Amino acid sequence: MDNPFFFFVLSLASFRLTRLVVYDTITSFLRKPFHEIVEETMLDGTTETFLVVKGEGIRKWIGELLSCYWCTGIWCAGGLYGGYAIWPAVFEPFIVFLAIAGCASFLETIVQKLS
């Protein structure tokens, strides 16, 4: 990769795709078959929420992957870069779209911190 700008764009896209898969509500349907959210009442009366990975074997492996930001990030980065290497006409617009969304999320975080 000789272009630092493309590396930056790919990094932003990977960041945004990873957050989309691991955290965003809109993709919770992807995580639901692999995760269970359990609420537990503590001794002081507060409620704690825990994520429990469902199943065994491949189901558990996917559940663990989807609950780990760093693990999912590696797969997202590899998928985006590999897709771009194999099919750039399709993946380049997708990468740029995700990079714009990633940049917007950084800006929104800054605005929220300053407000």
XYZ file of C-alpha atoms in Angstrom:
115
model
C 0.000 0.000 0.000
C 1.930 3.030 -1.260
C -0.731 5.646 -0.613
C -0.969 6.977 2.978
C -4.304 8.634 2.200
C -5.830 5.321 1.123
C -4.488 3.719 4.308
C -6.197 6.470 6.335
C -9.490 6.040 4.440
C -9.336 2.258 4.845
C -8.620 2.692 8.564
C -11.661 4.943 9.017
C -13.822 2.512 7.051
C -12.621 -0.432 9.119
C -13.291 1.514 12.329
C -16.843 2.341 11.269
C -17.681 -1.146 9.994
C -16.365 -2.709 13.205
C -18.455 -0.386 15.386
C -21.466 -1.067 13.180
C -21.126 -4.834 13.621
C -20.186 -4.911 17.327
C -22.127 -2.050 18.929
C -24.817 -0.416 16.803
C -28.491 -1.150 17.454
C -29.255 -1.375 13.754
C -27.182 -4.584 13.492
C -28.397 -6.181 16.736
C -30.343 -8.730 14.661
C -26.961 -10.104 13.483
C -25.740 -10.542 17.062
C -29.016 -11.834 18.547
C -28.574 -15.521 17.540
C -25.183 -15.509 19.291
C -25.711 -13.235 22.311
C -28.081 -13.081 25.224
C -28.425 -9.986 27.398
C -28.959 -10.925 31.048
C -30.030 -8.462 33.741
C -29.073 -9.164 37.316
C -30.204 -7.240 40.400
C -27.300 -6.493 42.702
C -27.416 -6.434 46.513
C -27.704 -2.634 46.554
C -30.785 -2.771 44.283
C -29.079 -1.589 41.104
C -29.411 -3.591 37.926
C -26.367 -4.797 35.996
C -26.582 -5.952 32.393
C -24.319 -8.738 31.147
C -23.704 -10.198 27.722
C -23.672 -13.994 27.611
C -22.430 -15.834 24.530
C -24.881 -18.548 23.436
C -24.221 -22.075 22.276
C -21.186 -24.205 21.629
C -18.816 -24.844 18.751
C -19.076 -22.506 15.773
C -22.027 -20.625 17.299
C -19.992 -19.847 20.418
C -16.958 -18.900 18.302
C -19.023 -16.425 16.268
C -20.584 -15.082 19.473
C -17.148 -14.531 20.995
C -15.968 -12.861 17.789
C -18.970 -10.510 17.700
C -18.457 -9.526 21.333
C -14.784 -8.607 20.819
C -14.175 -5.231 19.177
C -10.514 -6.030 18.438
C -11.273 -9.463 16.958
C -14.085 -8.201 14.751
C -11.889 -5.277 13.690
C -9.279 -7.610 12.239
C -11.921 -9.446 10.200
C -13.515 -6.188 9.027
C -10.147 -4.738 7.998
C -9.220 -7.941 6.178
C -12.591 -8.119 4.456
C -12.480 -4.520 3.285
C -8.893 -4.690 2.083
C -9.334 -8.112 0.495
C -12.550 -7.007 -1.174
C -10.836 -3.905 -2.507
C -7.922 -5.980 -3.841
C -10.258 -8.420 -5.609
C -13.155 -6.170 -6.637
C -12.157 -2.496 -6.348
C -15.063 -1.140 -8.409
C -17.531 -2.409 -5.794
C -15.493 -2.007 -2.621
C -14.048 1.465 -3.205
C -17.419 3.275 -2.924
C -18.318 1.125 0.098
C -14.983 1.945 1.777
C -15.376 5.671 1.068
C -18.958 5.584 2.403
C -17.828 3.899 5.638
C -14.847 6.270 5.963
C -17.140 9.292 5.697
C -19.393 7.786 8.372
C -16.336 7.038 10.538
C -15.109 10.605 10.225
C -18.591 11.882 11.084
C -18.651 9.739 14.226
C -15.316 11.227 15.341
C -16.641 14.742 14.732
C -19.858 13.978 16.627
C -17.839 12.704 19.593
C -15.811 15.928 19.627
C -18.957 18.074 19.427
C -20.559 16.130 22.298
C -17.423 16.532 24.448
C -17.326 20.286 23.783
C -21.044 20.798 24.516
